Short mmCIF file of C-alpha atoms in Angstrom, two decimals:
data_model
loop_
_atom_site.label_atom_id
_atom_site.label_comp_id
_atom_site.label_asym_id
_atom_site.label_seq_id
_atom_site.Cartn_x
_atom_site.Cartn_y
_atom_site.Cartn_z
CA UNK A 1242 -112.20 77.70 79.31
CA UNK A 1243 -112.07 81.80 78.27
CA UNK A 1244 -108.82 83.39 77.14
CA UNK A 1245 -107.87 84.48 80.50
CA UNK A 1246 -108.11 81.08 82.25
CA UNK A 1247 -105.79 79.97 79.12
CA UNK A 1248 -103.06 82.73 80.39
CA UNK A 1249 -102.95 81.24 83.83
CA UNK A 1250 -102.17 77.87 82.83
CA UNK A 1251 -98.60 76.30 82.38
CA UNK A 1252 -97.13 73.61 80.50
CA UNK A 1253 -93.73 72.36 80.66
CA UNK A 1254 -92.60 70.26 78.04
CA UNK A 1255 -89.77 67.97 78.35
CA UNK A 1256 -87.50 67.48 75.73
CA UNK A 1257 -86.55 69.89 72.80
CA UNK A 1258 -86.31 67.41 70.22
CA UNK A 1259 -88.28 66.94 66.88
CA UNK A 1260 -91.65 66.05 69.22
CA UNK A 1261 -91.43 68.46 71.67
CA UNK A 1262 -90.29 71.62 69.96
CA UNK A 1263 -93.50 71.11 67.70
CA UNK A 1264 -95.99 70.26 70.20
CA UNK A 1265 -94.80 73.85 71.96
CA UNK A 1266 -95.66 75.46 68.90
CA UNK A 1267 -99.27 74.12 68.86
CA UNK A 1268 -99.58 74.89 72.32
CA UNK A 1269 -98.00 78.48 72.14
CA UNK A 1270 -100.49 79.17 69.70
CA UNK A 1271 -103.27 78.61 72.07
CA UNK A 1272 -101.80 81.23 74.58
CA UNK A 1273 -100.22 78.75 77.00
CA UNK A 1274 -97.33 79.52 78.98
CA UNK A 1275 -94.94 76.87 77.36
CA UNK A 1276 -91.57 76.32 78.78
CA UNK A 1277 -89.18 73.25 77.46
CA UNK A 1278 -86.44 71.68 79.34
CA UNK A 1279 -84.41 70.04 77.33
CA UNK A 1280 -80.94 68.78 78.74
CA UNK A 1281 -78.67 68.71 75.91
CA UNK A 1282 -77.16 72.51 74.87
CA UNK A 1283 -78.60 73.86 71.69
CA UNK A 1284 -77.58 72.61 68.59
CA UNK A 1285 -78.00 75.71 66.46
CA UNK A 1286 -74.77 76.29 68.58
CA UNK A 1287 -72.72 73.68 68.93
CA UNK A 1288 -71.21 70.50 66.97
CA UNK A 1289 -73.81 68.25 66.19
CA UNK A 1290 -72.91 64.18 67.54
CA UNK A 1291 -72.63 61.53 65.09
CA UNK A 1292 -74.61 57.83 66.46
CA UNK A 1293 -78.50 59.53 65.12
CA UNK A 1294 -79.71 59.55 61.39
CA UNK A 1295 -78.74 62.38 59.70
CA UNK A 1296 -81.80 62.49 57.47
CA UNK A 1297 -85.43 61.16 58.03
CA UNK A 1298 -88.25 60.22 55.80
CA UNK A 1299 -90.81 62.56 56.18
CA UNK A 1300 -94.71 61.51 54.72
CA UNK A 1301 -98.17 63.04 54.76
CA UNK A 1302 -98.95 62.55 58.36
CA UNK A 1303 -95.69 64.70 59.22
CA UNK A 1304 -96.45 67.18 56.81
CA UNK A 1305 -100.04 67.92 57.83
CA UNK A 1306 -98.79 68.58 61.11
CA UNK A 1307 -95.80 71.05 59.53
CA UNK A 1308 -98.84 72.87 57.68
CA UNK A 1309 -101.14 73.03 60.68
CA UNK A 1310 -98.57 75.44 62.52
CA UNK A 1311 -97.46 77.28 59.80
CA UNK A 1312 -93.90 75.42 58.95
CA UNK A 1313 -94.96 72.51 56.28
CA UNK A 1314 -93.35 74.69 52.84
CA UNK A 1315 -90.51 76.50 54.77
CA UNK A 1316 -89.49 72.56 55.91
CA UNK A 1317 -90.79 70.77 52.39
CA UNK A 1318 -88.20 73.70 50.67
CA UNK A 1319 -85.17 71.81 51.23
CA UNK A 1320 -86.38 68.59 51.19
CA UNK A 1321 -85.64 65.81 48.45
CA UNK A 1322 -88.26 64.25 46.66
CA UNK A 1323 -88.09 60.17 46.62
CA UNK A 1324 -90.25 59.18 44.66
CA UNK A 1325 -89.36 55.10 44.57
CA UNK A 1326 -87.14 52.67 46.14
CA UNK A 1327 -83.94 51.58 44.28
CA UNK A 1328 -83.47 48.17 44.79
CA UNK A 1329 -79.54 47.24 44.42
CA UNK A 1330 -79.30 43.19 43.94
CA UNK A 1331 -75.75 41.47 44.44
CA UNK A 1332 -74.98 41.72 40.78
CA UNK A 1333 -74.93 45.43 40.66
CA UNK A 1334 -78.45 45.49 38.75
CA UNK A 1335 -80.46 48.07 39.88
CA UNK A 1336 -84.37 48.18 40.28
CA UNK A 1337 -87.07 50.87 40.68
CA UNK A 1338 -90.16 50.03 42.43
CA UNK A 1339 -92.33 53.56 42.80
CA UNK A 1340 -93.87 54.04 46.01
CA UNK A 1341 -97.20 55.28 44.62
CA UNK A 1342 -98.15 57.09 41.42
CA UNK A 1343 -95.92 59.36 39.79
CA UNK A 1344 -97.32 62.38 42.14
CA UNK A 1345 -96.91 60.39 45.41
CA UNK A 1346 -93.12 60.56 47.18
CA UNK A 1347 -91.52 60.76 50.56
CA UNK A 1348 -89.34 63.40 51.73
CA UNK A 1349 -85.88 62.96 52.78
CA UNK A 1350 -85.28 65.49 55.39
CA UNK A 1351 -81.88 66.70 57.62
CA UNK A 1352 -83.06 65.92 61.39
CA UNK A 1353 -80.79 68.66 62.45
CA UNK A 1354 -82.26 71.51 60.81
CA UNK A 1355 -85.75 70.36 61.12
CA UNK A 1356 -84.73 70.56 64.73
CA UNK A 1357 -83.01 73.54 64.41
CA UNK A 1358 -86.01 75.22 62.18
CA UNK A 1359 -88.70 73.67 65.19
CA UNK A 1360 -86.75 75.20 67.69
CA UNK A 1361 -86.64 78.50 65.69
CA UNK A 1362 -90.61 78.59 65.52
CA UNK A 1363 -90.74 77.91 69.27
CA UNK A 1364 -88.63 80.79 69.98
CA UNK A 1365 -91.02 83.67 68.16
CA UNK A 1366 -93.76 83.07 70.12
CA UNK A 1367 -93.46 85.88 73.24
CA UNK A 1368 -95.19 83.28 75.25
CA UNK A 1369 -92.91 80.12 74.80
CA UNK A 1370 -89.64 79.50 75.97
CA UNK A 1371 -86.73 77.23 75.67
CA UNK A 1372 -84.58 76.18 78.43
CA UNK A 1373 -81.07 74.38 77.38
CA UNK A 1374 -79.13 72.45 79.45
CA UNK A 1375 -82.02 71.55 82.06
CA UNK A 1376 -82.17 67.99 82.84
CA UNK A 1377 -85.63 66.55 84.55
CA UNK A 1378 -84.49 64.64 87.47
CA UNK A 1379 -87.47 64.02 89.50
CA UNK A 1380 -91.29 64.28 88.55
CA UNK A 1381 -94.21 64.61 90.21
CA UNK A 1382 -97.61 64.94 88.42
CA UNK A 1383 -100.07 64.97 91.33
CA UNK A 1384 -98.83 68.13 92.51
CA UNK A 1385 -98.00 69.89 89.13
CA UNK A 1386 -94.18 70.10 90.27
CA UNK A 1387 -91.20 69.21 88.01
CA UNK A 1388 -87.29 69.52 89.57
CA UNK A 1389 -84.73 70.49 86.34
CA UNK A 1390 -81.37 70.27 87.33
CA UNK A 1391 -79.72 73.76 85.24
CA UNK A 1392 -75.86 74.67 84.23
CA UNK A 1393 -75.30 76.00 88.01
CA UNK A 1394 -76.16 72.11 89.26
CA UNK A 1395 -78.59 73.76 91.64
CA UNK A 1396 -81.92 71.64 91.58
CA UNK A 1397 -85.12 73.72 90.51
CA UNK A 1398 -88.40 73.10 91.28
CA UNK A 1399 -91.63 74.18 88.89
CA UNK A 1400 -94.88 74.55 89.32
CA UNK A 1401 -96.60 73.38 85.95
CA UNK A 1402 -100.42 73.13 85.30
CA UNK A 1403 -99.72 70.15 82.63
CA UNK A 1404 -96.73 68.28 82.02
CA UNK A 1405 -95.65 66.66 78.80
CA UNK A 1406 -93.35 63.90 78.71
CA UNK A 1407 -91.20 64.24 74.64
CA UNK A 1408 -88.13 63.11 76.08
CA UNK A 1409 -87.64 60.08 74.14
CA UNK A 1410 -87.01 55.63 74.06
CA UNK A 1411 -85.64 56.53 77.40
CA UNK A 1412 -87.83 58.89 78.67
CA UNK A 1413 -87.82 60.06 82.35
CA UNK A 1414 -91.20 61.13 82.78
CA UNK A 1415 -92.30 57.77 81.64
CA UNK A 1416 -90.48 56.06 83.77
CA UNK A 1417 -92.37 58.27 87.09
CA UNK A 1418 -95.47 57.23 85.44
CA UNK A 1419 -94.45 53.42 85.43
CA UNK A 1420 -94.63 53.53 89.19
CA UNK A 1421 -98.12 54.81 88.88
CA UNK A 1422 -101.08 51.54 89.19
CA UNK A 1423 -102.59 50.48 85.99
CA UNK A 1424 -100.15 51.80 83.66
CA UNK A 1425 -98.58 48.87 81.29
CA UNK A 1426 -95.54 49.17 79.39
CA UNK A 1427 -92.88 47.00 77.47
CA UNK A 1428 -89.99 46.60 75.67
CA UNK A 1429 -88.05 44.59 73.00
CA UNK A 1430 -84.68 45.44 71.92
CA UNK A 1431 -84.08 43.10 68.20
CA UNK A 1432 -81.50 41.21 67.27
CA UNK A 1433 -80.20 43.44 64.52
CA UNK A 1434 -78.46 46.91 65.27
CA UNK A 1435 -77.30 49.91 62.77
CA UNK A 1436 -74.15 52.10 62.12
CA UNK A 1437 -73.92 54.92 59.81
CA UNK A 1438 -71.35 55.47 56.60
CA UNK A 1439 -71.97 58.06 53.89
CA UNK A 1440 -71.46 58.43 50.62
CA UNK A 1441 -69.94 61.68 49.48
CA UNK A 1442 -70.11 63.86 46.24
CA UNK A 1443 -68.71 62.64 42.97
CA UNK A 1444 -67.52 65.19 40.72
CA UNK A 1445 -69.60 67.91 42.15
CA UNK A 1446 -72.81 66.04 42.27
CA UNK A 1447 -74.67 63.00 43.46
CA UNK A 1448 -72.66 59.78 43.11
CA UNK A 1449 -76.54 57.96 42.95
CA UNK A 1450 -79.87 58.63 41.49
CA UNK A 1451 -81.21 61.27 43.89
CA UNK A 1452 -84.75 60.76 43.74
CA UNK A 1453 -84.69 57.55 45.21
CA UNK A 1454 -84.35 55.60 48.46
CA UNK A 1455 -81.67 53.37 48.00
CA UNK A 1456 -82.08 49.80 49.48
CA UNK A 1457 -79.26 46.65 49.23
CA UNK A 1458 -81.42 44.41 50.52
CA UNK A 1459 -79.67 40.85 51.48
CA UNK A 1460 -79.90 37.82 53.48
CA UNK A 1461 -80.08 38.82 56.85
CA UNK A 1462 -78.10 42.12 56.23
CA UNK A 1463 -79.64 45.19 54.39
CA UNK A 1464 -77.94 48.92 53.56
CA UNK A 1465 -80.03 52.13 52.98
CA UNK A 1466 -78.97 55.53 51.54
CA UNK A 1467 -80.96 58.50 51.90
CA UNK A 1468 -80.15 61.29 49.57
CA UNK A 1469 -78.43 65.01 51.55
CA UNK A 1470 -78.77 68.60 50.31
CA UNK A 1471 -75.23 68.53 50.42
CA UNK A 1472 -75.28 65.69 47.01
CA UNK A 1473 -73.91 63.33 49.87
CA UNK A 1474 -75.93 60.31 51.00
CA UNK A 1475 -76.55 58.80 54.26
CA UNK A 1476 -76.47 54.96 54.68
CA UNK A 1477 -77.69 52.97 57.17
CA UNK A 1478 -76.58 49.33 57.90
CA UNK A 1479 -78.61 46.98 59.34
CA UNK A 1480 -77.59 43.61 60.24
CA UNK A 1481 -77.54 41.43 63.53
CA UNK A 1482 -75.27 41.93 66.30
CA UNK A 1483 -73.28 39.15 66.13
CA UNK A 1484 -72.47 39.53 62.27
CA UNK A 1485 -71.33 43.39 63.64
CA UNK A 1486 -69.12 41.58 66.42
CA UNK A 1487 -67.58 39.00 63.61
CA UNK A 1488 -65.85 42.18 61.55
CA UNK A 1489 -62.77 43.03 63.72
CA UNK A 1490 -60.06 44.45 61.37
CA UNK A 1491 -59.98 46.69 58.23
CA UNK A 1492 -59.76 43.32 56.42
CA UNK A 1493 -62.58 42.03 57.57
CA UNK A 1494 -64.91 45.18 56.80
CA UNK A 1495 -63.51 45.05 53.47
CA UNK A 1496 -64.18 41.56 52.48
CA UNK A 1497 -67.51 41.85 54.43
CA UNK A 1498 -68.53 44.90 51.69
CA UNK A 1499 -67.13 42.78 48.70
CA UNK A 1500 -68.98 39.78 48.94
CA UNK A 1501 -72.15 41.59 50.07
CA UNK A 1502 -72.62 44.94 49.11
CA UNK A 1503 -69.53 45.22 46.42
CA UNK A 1504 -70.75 48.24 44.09
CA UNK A 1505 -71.17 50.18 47.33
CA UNK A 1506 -67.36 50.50 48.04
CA UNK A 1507 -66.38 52.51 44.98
CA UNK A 1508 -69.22 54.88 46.01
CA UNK A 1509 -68.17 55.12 49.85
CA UNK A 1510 -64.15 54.77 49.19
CA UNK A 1511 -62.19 52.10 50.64
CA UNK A 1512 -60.37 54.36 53.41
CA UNK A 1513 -63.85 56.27 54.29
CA UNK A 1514 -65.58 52.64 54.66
CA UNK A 1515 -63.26 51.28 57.58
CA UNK A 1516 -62.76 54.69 59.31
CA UNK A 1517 -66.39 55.18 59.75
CA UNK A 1518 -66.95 51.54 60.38
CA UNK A 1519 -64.73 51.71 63.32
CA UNK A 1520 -65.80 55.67 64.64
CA UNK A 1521 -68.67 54.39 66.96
CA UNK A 1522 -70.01 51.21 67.95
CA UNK A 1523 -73.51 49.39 66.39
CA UNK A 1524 -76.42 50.66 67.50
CA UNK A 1525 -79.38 49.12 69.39
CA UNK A 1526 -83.37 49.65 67.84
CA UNK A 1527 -85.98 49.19 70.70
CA UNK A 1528 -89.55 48.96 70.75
CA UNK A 1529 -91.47 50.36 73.20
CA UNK A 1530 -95.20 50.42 73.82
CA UNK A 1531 -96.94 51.79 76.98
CA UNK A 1532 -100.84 52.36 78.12
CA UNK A 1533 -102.18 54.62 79.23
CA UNK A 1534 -100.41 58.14 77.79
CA UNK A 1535 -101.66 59.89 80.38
CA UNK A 1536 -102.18 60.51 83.97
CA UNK A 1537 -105.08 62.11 85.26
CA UNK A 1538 -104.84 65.68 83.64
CA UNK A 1539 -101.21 66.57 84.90
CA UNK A 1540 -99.26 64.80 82.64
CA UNK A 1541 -99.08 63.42 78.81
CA UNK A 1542 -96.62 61.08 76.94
CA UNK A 1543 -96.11 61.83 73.36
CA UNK A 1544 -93.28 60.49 70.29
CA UNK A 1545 -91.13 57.95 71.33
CA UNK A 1546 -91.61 58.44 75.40
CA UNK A 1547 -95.47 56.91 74.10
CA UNK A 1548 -94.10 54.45 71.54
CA UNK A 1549 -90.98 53.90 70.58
CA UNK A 1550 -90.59 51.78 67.09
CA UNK A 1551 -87.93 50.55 64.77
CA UNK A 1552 -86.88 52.53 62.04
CA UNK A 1553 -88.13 49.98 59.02
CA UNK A 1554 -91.46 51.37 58.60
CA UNK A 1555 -90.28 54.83 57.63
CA UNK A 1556 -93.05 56.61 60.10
CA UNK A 1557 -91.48 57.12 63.66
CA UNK A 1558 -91.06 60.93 63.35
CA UNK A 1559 -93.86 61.20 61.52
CA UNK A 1560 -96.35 59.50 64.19
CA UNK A 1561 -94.99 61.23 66.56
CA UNK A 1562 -95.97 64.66 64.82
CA UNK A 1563 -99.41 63.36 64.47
CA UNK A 1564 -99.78 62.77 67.85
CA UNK A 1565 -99.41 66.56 68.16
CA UNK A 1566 -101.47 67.47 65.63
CA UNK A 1567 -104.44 64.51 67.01
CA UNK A 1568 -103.58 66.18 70.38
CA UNK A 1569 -104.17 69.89 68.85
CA UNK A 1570 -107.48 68.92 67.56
CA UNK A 1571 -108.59 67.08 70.15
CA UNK A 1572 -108.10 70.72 72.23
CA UNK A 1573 -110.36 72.45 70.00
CA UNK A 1574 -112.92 69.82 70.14
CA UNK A 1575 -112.74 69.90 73.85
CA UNK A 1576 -112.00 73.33 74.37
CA UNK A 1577 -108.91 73.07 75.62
CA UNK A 1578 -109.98 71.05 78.53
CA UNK A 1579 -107.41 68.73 79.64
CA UNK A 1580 -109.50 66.57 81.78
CA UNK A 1581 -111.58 66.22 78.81
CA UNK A 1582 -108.67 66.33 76.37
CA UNK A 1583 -105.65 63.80 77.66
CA UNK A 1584 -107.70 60.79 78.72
CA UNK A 1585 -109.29 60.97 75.55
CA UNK A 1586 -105.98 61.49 73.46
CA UNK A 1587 -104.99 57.76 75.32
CA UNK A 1588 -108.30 56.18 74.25
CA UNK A 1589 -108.13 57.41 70.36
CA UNK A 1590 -104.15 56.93 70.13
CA UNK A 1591 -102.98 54.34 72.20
CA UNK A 1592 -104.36 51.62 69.69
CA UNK A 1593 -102.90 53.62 66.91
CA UNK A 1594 -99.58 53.96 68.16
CA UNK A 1595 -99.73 50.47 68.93
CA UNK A 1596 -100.43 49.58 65.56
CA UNK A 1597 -97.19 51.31 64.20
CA UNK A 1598 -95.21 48.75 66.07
CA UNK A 1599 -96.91 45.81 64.32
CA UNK A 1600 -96.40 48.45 60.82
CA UNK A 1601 -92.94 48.65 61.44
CA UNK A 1602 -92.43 46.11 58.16
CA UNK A 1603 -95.11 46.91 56.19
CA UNK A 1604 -95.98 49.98 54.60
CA UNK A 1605 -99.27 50.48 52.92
CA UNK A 1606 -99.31 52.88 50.11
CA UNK A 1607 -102.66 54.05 51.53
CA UNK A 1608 -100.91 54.51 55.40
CA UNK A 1609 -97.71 56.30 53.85
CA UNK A 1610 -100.32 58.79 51.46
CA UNK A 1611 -102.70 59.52 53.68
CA UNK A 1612 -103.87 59.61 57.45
CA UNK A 1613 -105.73 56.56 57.65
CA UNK A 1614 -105.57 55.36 61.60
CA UNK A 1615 -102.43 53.01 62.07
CA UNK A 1616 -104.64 50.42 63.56
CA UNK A 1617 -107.17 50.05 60.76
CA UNK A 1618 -104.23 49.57 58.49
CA UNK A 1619 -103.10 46.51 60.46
CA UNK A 1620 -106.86 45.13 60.53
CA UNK A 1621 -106.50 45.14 56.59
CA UNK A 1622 -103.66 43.68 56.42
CA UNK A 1623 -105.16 41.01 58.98
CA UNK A 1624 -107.95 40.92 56.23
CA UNK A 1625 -105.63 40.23 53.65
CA UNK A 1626 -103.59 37.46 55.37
CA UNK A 1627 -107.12 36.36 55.63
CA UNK A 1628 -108.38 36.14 52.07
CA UNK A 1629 -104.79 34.90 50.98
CA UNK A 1630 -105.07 32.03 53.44
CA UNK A 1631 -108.79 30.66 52.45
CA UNK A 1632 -107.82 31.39 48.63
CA UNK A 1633 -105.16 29.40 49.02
CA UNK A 1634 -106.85 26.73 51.42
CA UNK A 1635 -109.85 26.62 48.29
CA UNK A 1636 -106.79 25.75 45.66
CA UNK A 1637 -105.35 23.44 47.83
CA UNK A 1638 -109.22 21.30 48.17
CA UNK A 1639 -108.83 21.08 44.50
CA UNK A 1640 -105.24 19.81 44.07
CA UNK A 1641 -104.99 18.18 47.06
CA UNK A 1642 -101.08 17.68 47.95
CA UNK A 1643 -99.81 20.15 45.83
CA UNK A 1644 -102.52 22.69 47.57
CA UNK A 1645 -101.09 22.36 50.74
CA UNK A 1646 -97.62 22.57 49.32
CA UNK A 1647 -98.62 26.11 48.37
CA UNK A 1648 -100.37 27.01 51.54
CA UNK A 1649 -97.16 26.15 53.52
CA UNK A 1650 -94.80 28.15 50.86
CA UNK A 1651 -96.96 30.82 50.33
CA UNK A 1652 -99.24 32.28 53.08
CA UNK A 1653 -98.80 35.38 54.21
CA UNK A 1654 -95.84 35.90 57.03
CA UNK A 1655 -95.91 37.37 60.09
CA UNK A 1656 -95.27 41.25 60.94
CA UNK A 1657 -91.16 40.53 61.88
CA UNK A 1658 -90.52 37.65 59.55
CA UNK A 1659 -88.96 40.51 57.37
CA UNK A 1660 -86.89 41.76 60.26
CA UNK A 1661 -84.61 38.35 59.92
CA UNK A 1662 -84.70 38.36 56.14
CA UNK A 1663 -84.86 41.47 54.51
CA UNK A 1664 -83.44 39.93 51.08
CA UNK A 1665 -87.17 38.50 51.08
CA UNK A 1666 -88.49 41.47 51.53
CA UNK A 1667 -88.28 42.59 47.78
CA UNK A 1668 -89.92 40.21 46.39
CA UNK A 1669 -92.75 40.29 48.78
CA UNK A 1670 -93.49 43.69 48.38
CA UNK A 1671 -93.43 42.87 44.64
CA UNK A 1672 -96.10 40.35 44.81
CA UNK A 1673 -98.29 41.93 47.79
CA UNK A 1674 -98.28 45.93 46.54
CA UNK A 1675 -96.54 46.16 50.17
CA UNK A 1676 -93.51 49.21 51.05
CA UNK A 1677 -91.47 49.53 52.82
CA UNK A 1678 -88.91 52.32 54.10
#
């Protein structure tokens, strides 16, 4: 395909998020015609909504996709280093466990000026454009045509050569494709659900330890705080619905935070704690898988419209740039061919992406430094549950009853044991060299 073919071909992208504002920088640098609908107004504009995480954990695989379109040290500038977890236990005593070696950390990043920086990028290439306040309300890949619904209400129709579905869990141009034979998809919503607090400024600077992820892990509750450029943190509270639906006064909150996660209140504030607690409702964590991510060579899924995952793994943003940056090379292997290109992007991602949802509890030190494919990671930790079992089944032929005692106490768990008891989850990744977050 020569330069001048390249010209001639459109691509609309759908949705302006973190996803799709990146993959229209790849693809404006190949000379597409990019155009992205996203529905909300832009949010370099207006007030940003409370309900999403403020800050995200951002790892290798997001940053080689950063560097491959030019954006990896402007976005890595105001990032914050965290270089370990901080494990806070019911006592108040704290505990470090490193993430890697002492030159291997995560970055906590805002989401809303990553967005705001992607969406930035976009807008400098002559031959990309962004399109606010469009919403997608009917799609139809076999004839290349997408109907947006603009400002005026007036339904639009446009004529796209490829169409590419980052609109999200909820995405609409997944769900035209789910009409479409052969294409599998599923769901799970789990028990737990999340709400956001914060913890601001003490004196000027960080009430915490910075550098680190903060983690109170518990029994079947457990509270994160990312660090903010701002010397604020962001927490995250995870616990199951019904334990949200139990806490129905100020009291209750209160008492809830004293017998669980007690050194946190000083650090939130009493008043701050209950009026946040009671801003906006607990929200729901789905996981979503679908096969294939394409159709034909008119349309693509990418992020969470391909697969969706819970937040405990630390690598949803972060897959979903590699799928761009997988997708980018995949063009230049192919030369930008998409009949070549998407049907093969579905073949070498779909069991990757896949993968990640099993990885949603368990993070490798060798999948969070490095790009390793998701799916080979779960085959070593299937390895590993192997080798534990038979060393353990060996013992147990040589001490008979207490052997099996020990097989039954200490084999290795399943992927979402750790969703319903995160308070084990410590001492797991203790023993096993496992992360997570």
């Amino acid at each position: 395909m020569d330069s001048s073919d390249i010209q001639r071909k459109n691509i609309a992208i759908i949705g302006g998020g973190l996803v799709g504002s990146l993959n229209a920088c790849f693809l404006a640098k190949r000379n597409f015609q990019v155009d992205i609908y996203e529905a909300r107004e832009d949010i370099r504009v207006t007030k940003s909504a409370r309900g999403r995480s403020i800050n995200l954990a951002l790892s290798y695989r997001g940053r080689q996709a950063l560097k491959a379109v030019g954006l990896e040290d402007q976005v890595v500038a105001y990032g914050i280093p965290m270089r370990a977890r901080m494990i806070h236990s019911l006592s108040g005593k704290k505990s470090a466990i490193p993430y890697g070696t002492k030159s291997q950390y995560i970055l906590s990043i805002s989401r809303e000026n990553l967005n705001k920086d992607l969406l930035t990028a976009v807008e400098k290439y002559s031959n990309a454009k962004v399109h606010f306040g469009h919403k997608l309300v009917k799609c139809n890949p076999e004839k290349g045509v997408i109907t947006v619904l603009g400002q005026d209400k007036v339904p639009k129709d446009v004529t796209c050569d490829l169409i590419v579905g980052c609109d999200g869990a909820f995405s609409t141009v997944r769900t035209h494709l789910m009409k479409k034979p052969r294409f599998d998809y599923s769901q799970q919503y789990i028990p737990h659900g999340y709400m956001e607090l914060s913890i601001p400024p003490k004196n000027g600077d960080y009430a915490m330890e910075p550098n680190y992820l903060h983690i109170w892990p518990r029994d079947t509750f457990m509270m994160i705080a990312l660090p903010n450029t701002n010397k604020s943190f962001t927490c995250t509270l995870f616990m199951p619905f019904e334990e949200f639906e139990k806490l129905l006064t100020s009291r209750d909150v209160l008492d809830f935070f004293q017998k669980y996660f007690p050194d946190s209140i000083p650090l939130i504030g009493k008043q701050a704690l209950v009026q946040d607690f009671f801003l906006l409702p607990a929200q729901s964590m789905i996981s979503i898988k679908c096969s294939s991510f394409h159709f034909k060579s008119h349309c693509l899924l990418m992020g969470d419209a391909a697969h969706a995952i819970v937040p405990f793994f630390g690598q949803g943003m972060n897959a979903g740039f590699e799928d761009c940056l997988v997708f980018d090379e995949l063009m230049d292997k192919f030369n930008n061919d998409f009949s070549m290109c998407l049907p093969e992007f579905s073949r070498f991602r779909v069991p990757d992406d896949h993968a990640i949802s099993d990885l949603s509890m368990y993070n490798y030190i060798e999948v969070t430094f490095s790009r390793i494919r998701y799916h080979e990671a779960v085959q070593h930790w299937y390895w590993q549950k192997k080798v534990i079992n038979r060393g353990l089944f060996l013992f147990g032929t040589l001490i008979a009853v207490s052997g099996t005692y020990l097989l039954m106490r200490y084999k290795s768990p399943r992927p979402l044991d750790y969703l319903r008891r995160p308070s084990e989850w410590v001492t797991y990744f203790q023993n096993t060299g496992h992360v997570s977050l």
